[in-house]
XYZ file of C-alpha atoms in Angstrom:
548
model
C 23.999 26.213 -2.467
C 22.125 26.080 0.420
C 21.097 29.695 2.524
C 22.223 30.507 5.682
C 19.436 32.528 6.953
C 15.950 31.954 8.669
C 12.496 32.826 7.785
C 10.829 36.419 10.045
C 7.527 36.273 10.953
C 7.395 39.944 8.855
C 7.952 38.080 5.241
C 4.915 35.865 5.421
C 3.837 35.394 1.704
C 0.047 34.396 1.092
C -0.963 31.437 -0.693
C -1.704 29.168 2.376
C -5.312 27.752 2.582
C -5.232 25.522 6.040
C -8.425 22.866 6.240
C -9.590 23.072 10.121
C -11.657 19.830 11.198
C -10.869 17.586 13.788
C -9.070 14.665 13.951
C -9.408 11.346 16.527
C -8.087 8.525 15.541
C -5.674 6.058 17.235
C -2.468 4.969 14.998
C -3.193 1.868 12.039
C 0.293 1.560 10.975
C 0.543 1.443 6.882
C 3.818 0.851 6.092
C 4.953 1.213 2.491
C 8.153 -0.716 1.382
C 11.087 1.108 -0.194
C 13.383 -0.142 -2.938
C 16.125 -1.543 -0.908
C 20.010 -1.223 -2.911
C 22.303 -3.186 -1.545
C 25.979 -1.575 -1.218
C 28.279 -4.140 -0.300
C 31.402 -2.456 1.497
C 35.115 -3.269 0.029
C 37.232 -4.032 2.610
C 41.780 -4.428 2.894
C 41.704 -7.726 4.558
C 44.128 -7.990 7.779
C 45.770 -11.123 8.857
C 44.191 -10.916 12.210
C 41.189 -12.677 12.203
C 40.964 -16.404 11.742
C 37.090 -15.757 10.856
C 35.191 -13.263 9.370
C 31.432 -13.199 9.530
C 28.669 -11.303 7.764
C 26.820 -8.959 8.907
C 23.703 -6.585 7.021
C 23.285 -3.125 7.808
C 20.176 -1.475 6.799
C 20.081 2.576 6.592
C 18.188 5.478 5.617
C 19.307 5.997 2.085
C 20.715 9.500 2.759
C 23.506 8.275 4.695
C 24.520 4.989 2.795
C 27.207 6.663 0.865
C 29.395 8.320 3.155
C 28.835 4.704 5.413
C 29.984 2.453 2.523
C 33.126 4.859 2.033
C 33.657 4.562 6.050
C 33.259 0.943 6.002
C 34.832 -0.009 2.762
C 37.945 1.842 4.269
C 38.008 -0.296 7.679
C 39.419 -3.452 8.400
C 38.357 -6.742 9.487
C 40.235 -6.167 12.929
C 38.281 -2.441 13.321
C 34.507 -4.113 12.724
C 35.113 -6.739 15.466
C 36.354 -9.581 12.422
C 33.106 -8.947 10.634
C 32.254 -7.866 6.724
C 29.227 -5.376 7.320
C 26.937 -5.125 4.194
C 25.175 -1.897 3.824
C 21.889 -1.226 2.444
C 19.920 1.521 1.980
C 16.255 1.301 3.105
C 13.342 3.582 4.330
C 12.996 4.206 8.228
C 9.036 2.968 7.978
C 10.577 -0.175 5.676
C 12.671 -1.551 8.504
C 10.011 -1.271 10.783
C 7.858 -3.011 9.483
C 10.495 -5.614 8.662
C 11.315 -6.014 12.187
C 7.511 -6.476 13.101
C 7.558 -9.590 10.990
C 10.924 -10.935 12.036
C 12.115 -11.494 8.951
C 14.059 -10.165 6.335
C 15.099 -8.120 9.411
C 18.859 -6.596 9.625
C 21.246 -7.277 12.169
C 22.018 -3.436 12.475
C 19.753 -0.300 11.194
C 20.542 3.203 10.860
C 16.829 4.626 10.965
C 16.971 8.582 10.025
C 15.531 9.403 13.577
C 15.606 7.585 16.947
C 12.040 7.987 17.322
C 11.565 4.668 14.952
C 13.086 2.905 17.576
C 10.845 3.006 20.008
C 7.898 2.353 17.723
C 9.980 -0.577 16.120
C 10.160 -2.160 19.905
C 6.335 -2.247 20.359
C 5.945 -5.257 17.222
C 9.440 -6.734 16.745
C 10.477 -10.331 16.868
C 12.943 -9.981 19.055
C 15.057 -7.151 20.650
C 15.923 -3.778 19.722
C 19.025 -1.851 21.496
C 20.853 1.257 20.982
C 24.205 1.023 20.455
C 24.837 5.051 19.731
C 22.128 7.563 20.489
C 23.578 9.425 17.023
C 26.249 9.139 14.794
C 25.662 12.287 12.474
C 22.355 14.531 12.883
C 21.222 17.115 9.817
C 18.362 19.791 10.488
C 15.020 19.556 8.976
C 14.682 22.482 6.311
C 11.753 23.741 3.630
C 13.804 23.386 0.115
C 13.498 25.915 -2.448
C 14.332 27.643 -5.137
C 15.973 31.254 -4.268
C 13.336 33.090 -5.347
C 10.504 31.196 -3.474
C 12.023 30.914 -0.407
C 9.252 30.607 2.101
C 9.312 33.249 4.933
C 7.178 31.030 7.268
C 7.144 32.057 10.851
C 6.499 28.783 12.317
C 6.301 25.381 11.225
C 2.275 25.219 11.521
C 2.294 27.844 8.717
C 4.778 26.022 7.097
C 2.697 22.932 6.761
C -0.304 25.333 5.761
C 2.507 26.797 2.333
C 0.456 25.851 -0.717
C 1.493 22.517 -2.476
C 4.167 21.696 -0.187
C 6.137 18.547 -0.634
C 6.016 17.002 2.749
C 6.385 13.302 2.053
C 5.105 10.300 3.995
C 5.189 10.623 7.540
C 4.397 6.815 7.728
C 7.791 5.977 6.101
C 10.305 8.669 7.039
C 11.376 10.788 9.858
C 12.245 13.638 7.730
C 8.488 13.852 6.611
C 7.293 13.687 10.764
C 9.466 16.646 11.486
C 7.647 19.459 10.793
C 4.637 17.757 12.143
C 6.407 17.071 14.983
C 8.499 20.493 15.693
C 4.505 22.481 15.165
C 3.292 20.277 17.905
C 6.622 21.078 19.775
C 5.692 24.963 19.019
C 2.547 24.821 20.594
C 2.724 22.508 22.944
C 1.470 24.995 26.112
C -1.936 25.732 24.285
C -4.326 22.911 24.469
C -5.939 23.798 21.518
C -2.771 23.800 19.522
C -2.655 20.017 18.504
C -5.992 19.871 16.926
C -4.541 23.485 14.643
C -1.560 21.021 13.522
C -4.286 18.074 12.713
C -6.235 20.222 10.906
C -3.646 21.453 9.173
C -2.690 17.739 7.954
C -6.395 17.227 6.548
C -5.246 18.411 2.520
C -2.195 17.355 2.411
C -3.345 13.859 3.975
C -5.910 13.735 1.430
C -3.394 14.592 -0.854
C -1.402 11.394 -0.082
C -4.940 9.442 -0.283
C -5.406 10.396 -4.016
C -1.597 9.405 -5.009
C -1.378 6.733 -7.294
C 2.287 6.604 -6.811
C 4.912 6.681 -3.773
C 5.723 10.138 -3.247
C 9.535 11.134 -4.459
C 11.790 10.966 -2.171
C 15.345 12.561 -1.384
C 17.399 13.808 -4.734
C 14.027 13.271 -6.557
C 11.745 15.326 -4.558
C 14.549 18.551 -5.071
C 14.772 17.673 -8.667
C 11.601 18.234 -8.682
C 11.933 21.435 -6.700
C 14.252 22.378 -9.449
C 12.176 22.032 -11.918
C 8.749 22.419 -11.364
C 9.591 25.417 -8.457
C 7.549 25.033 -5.052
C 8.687 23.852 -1.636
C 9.400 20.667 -0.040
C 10.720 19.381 3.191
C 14.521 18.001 3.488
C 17.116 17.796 5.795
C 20.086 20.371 5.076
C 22.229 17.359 4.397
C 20.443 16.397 1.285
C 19.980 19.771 -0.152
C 23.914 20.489 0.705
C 24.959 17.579 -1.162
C 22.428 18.113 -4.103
C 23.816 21.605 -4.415
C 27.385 20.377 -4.500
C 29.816 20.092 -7.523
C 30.445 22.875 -10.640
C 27.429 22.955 -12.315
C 24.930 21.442 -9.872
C 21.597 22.690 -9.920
C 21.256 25.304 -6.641
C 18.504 24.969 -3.987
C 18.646 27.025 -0.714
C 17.378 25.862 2.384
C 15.665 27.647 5.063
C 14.130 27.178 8.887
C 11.434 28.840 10.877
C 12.902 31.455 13.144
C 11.035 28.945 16.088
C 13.772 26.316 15.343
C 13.562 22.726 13.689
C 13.839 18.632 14.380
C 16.991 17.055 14.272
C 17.153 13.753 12.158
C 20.188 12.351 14.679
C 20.500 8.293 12.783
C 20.998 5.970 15.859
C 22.995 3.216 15.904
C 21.033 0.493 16.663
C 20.995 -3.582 16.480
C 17.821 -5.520 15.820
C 18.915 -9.352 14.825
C 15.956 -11.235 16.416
C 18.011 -14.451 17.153
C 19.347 -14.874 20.466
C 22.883 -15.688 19.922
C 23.078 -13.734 16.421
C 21.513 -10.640 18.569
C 24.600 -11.225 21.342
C 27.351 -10.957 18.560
C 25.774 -8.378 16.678
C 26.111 -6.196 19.607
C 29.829 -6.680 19.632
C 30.031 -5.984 16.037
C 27.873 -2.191 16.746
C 30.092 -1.928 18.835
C 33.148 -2.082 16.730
C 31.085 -0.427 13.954
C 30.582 2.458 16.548
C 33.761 3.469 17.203
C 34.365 3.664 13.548
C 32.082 5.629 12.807
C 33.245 8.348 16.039
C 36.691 8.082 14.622
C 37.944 11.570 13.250
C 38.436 10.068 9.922
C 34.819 9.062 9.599
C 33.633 12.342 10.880
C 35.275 14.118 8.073
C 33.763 11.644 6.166
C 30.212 12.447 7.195
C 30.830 16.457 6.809
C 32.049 16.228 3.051
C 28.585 14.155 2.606
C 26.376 17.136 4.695
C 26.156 15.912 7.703
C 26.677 17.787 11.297
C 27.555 15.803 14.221
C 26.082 14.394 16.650
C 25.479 17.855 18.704
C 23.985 19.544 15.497
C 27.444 22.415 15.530
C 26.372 24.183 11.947
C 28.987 23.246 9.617
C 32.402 24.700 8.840
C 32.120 27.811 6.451
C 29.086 29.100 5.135
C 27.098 26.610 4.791
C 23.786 25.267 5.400
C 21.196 27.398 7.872
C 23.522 28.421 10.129
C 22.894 27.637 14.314
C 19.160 25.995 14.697
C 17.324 25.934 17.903
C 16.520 22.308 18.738
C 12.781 21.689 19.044
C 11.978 19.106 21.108
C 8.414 17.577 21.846
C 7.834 16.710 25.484
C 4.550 14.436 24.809
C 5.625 11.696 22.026
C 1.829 10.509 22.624
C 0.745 14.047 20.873
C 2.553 13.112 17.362
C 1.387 9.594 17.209
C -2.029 10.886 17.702
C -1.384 13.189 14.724
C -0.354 10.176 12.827
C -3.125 8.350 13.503
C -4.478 10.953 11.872
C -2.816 11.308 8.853
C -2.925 7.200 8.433
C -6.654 7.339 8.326
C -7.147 10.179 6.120
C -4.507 9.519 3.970
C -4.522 5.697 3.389
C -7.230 4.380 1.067
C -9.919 2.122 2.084
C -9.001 -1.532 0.981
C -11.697 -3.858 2.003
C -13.956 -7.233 1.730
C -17.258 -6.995 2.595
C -19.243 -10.227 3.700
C -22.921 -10.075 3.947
C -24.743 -13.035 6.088
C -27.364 -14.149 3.480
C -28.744 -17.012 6.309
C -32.465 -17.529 6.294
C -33.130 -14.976 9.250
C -32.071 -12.165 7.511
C -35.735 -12.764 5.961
C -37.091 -11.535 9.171
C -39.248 -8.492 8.895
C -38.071 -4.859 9.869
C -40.639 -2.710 9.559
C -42.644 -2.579 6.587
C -38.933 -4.557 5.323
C -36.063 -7.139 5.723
C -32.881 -6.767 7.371
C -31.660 -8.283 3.993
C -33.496 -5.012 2.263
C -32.296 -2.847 5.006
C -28.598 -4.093 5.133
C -28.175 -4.175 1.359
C -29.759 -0.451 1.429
C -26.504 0.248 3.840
C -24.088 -1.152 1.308
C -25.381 0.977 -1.402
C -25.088 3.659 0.717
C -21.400 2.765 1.470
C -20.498 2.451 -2.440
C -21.881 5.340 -3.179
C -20.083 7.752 -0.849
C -16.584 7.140 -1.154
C -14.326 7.655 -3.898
C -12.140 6.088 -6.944
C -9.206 5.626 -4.186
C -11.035 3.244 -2.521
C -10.261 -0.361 -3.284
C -13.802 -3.272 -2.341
C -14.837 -6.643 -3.350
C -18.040 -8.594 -2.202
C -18.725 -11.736 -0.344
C -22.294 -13.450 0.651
C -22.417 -16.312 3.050
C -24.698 -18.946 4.886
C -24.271 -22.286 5.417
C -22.629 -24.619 2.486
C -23.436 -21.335 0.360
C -20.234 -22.146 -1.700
C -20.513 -25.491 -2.284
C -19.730 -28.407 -0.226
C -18.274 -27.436 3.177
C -17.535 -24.012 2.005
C -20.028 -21.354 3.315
C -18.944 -18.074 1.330
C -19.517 -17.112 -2.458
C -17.631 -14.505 -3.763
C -19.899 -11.945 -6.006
C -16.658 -9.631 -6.915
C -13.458 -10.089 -5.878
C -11.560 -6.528 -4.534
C -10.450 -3.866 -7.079
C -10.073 -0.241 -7.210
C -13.784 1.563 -7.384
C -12.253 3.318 -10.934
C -11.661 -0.449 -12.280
C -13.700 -0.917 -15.467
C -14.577 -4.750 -16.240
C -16.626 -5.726 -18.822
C -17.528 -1.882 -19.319
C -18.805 -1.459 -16.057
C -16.813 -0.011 -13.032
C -16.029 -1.679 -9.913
C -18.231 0.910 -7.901
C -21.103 -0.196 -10.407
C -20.339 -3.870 -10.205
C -20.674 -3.561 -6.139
C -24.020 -2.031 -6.779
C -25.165 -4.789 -8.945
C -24.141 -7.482 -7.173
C -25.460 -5.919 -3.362
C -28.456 -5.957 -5.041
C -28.384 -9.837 -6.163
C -27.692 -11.047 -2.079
C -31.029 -11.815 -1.233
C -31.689 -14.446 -3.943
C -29.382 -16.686 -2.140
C -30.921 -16.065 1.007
C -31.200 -19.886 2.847
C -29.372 -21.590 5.485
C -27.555 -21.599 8.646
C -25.033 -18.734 9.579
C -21.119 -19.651 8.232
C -19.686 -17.453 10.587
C -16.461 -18.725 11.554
C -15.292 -20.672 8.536
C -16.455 -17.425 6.244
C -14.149 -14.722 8.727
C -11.265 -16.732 8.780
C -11.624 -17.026 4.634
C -12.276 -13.290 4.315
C -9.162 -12.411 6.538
C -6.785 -14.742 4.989
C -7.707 -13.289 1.399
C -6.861 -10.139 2.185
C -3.506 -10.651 4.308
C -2.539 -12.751 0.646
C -3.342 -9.908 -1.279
C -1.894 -6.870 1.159
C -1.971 -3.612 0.072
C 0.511 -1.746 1.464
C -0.692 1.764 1.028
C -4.080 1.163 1.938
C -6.000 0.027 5.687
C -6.509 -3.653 4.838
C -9.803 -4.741 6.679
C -12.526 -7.231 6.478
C -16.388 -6.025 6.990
C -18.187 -8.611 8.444
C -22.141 -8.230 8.466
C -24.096 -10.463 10.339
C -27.742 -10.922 12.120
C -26.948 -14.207 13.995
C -24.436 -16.348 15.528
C -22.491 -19.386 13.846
C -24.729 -22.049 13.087
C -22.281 -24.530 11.114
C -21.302 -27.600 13.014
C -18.590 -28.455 10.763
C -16.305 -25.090 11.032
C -13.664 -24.883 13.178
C -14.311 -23.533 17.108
C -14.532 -19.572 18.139
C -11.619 -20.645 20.071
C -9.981 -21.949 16.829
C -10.610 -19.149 15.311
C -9.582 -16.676 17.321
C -6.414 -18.550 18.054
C -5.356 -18.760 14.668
C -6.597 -15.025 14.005
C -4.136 -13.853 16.598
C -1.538 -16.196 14.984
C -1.862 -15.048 11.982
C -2.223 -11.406 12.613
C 1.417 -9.550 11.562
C 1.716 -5.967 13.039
C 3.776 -4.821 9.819
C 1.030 -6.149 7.711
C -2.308 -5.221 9.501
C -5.850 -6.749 8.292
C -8.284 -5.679 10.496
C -11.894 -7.303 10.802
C -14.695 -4.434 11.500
C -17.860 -6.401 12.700
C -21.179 -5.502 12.550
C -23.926 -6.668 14.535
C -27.205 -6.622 12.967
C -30.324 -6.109 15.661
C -30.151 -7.710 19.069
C -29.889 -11.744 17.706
C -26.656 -10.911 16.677
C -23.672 -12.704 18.819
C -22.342 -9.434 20.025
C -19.897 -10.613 22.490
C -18.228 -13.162 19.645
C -18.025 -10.199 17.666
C -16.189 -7.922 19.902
C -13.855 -10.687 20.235
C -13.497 -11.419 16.484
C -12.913 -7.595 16.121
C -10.564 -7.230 18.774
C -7.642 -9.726 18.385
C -7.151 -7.794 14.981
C -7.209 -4.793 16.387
C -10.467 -3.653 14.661
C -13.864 -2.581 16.034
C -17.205 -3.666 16.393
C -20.656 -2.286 16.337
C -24.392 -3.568 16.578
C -27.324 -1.604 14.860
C -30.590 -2.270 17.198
C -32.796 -0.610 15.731
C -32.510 -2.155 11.911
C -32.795 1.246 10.744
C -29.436 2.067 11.904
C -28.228 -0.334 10.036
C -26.939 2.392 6.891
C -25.055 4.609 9.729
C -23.419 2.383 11.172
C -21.926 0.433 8.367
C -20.945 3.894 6.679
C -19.713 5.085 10.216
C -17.546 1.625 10.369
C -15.943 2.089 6.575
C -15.466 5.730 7.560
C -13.595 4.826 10.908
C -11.696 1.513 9.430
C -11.178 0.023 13.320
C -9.828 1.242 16.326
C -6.180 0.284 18.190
């Protein structure tokens, strides 16, 4: 079952090994899917309602069971003559959903309210807050009994070796304890750049996973068997715990306090009219849910209410001092963080091949001098990274097409034809200038670069196109900048970034056109001068993967 007590400052056990560099990065959003199981509530039918409608309700997956057992006990006359479907679905998952506007609920139940606000920035159409909280659970480090962690605050607790923190991209429960050591410190200026540095292994951590992190009852199974520590809210280590026979974990909290998970109430239809009677439905569904008969509900399945009491008896950690962080901007700077470090590289790289790049640089070409930067890029980064290889000039492709693709995008550790992907980018950079000739293909070749990578979106990397270019667009058949730029904005989907990094090479480059390009998908841009600069800037680009 799960402890009662919290960690002293005096029990600190060793073992931690903090990275300290600095951070700065603005937020690129990778959302990763969940697997969404649909529960679909059993209902007693009244006689009251001439109509009943359907409704979806997507929530965090910890609190889908004790809502399907509230629901499936209600009638069509308590739900506002409405049949609510529940689903269970990561916070990050709906968020993303909602950015897209569609596949998007008409209610969610995110773990923490602080999705909601992030959801609003990208959705399709309104988000509103029915119920600040219908049920809140504390944030807690998972163990075994005998390694229970005796961390002070939550900044050491991020610093325990091998913790399991999870994705802070996809859940709130996995934010928390990046959130409550920001809330810690939040006096000392110097504080927020300790927590980002503290985030640098296990972010690269997350970088090197081949596989989505376990989650929930998996990640304390695997607490129970492998031994270690991972974060969880008491909720989900009280009802692993439960039952004869049940495999024990006890939970504990820094002495400092912890983050509430609180699950708003919260409607997010996009349409109009469907939004308007959603509403009346959450509100239905609300007062449900604050009925006494659902909040004994929610304590047999963990859960505190919505003031965070502790529970009855003995368990869980007892009374927990709220931590509250007065600066959101501070975490989302973190996560910014964390989403560049810990996200791999996915990327295309086009390289203008148009007869100017013949133009001398020195005792060289900018061809020789750009292809030297793409070696240099290949050879730096590591098996996590995923690339593929584009040339382009003027009806390079054939017809009106003015790209050639020399190898499509794979993993660096991808062996083909007994040569790795890392080795095939070598080759091929070094085949480019033999099919130097022609005007630049600017336009038509970024929109075709973009487009690939949106169809083939991977959602645990930073999608991006690197466009590298000495010129401006010299094909009188492509579509208009204007065109472009309209259908780039179009076609951009906040839940699915692809950002296009541009780099200008010398002054002949169309600069302005490129900071355009760049912008509208959120990426960056940059011009190398001096043709020597060419290398740092193109590895400084990959390494920085755009700006927000």
């Amino acid at each position: 079952m799960a402890g009662g007590r919290h960690s002293s400052a005096g029990q600190e056990r060793g073992g931690r090994s903090p990275g300290f560099y600095a951070v700065c990065a603005a937020v690129v959003l990778g959302l990763v899917a969940s697997v969404v199981v649909v529960v679909q509530a059993v209902r007693s039918w009244a006689d009251d309602c001439d109509q009943v409608t359907d409704y979806t309700l997507a929530a965090d997956p910890s609190i889908v069971p004790a809502l399907s057992s509230i629901l499936g006990e209600a009638n069509d006359t308590d739900l506002g003559c409405a049949n609510v479907a529940v689903s269970a679905a990561t916070s990050g998952d709906i968020a993303g959903r909602l950015g897209k506007g569609t596949d998007a609920p008409d209610l969610w139940i995110p773990d923490t309210g602080a999705w909601v606000g992030k959801a609003a920035l990208t959705a399709a159409g309104p988000v509103e807050v029915m119920t600040g909280s219908i049920a809140s659970s504390p944030v807690v480090l998972a163990s075994r009994e005998e390694d229970a962690p005796t961390s002070p605050t939550w900044l050491a607790a991020l610093q325990i070796k091998d913790i399991q923190l999870g994705n802070p991209l996809v859940t709130g429960v996995a934010q928390a304890p990046i959130n409550a050591a920001l809330a810690e410190g939040q006096a000392d200026p110097v504080s927020a750049g300790t927590v980002r540095a503290a985030l640098v292994p296990l972010a690269q951590e997350e970088s090197a996973r081949t596989a989505d992190e376990p989650i929930g009852e998996e990640m304390l199974q695997g607490v129970v068997d492998n031994g270690g520590v991972a974060v969880a809210t008491e909720q989900s280590v009280l009802e692993f715990s439960d039952g004869d026979g049940a495999p024990s974990l006890t939970a504990t909290v820094p002495p400092t306090g912890s983050n509430f998970m609180n699950f708003p109430l919260v409607v997010t239809s996009p349409a109009p009219d469907r939004h308007y009677r959603a509403t009346q439905v959450a509100r239905a569904v609300a007062a449900v849910l604050g009925g006494e008969e659902a909040r004994a509900v929610l304590a047999e399945n963990g859960f505190r209410g919505p003031d965070g009491s502790p529970p009855a008896g003995d368990r869980g950690v007892g009374r927990v001092t709220k931590l509250a962080l007065e600066d959101e901007s501070a975490l989302q700077d973190a996560l910014g963080g964390w989403a560049l470090m810990a996200l791999p590289i996915r990327t295309l790289v086009a390289i203008d091949v148009s007869g100017s790049m013949e133009t001398p640089a020195g005792n060289r070409s900018r061809m020789d001098l750009t292809v030297d930067a793409a070696l240099a890029g290949n050879a730096m980064f590591p098996d996590s990274v995923s690339a593929g290889l584009w040339a382009f000039s003027q009806g390079l492709g054939g017809g009106p097409q003015d790209y050639k693709e020399m190898v499509p995008i794979r993993r660096y550790d991808t062996v083909v034809d007994g040569l790795t992907q890392r080795q095939l980018m070598a080759q091929q950079a070094g085949k480019v200038d033999g099919l130097i000739g022609g005007g630049t293909g600017l336009y038509d070749t970024t929109l075709a670069a973009f487009r690939t990578v949106r169809e083939t979106y991977d959602p645990r990397a930073v999608n991006s196109v690197i466009i590298l270019t000495d010129g401006a667009n010299e094909d009188p058949d492509s579509i208009t900048k204007e065109q472009l730029l309209s259908i780039l904005q179009r076609e951009t989907d906040p839940a699915r970034p692809v950002i296009i990094v541009t780099i200008g090479i010398t002054g002949d480059a169309d600069a302005a056109t490129l900071a355009e390009i760049s912008r509208v998908t959120g990426g960056s841009s940059y011009v190398a001068k001096d043709p020597a600069d060419i290398a740092n800037v193109f590895v400084n680009a990959l390494a920085a993967r755009g700006r927000s």
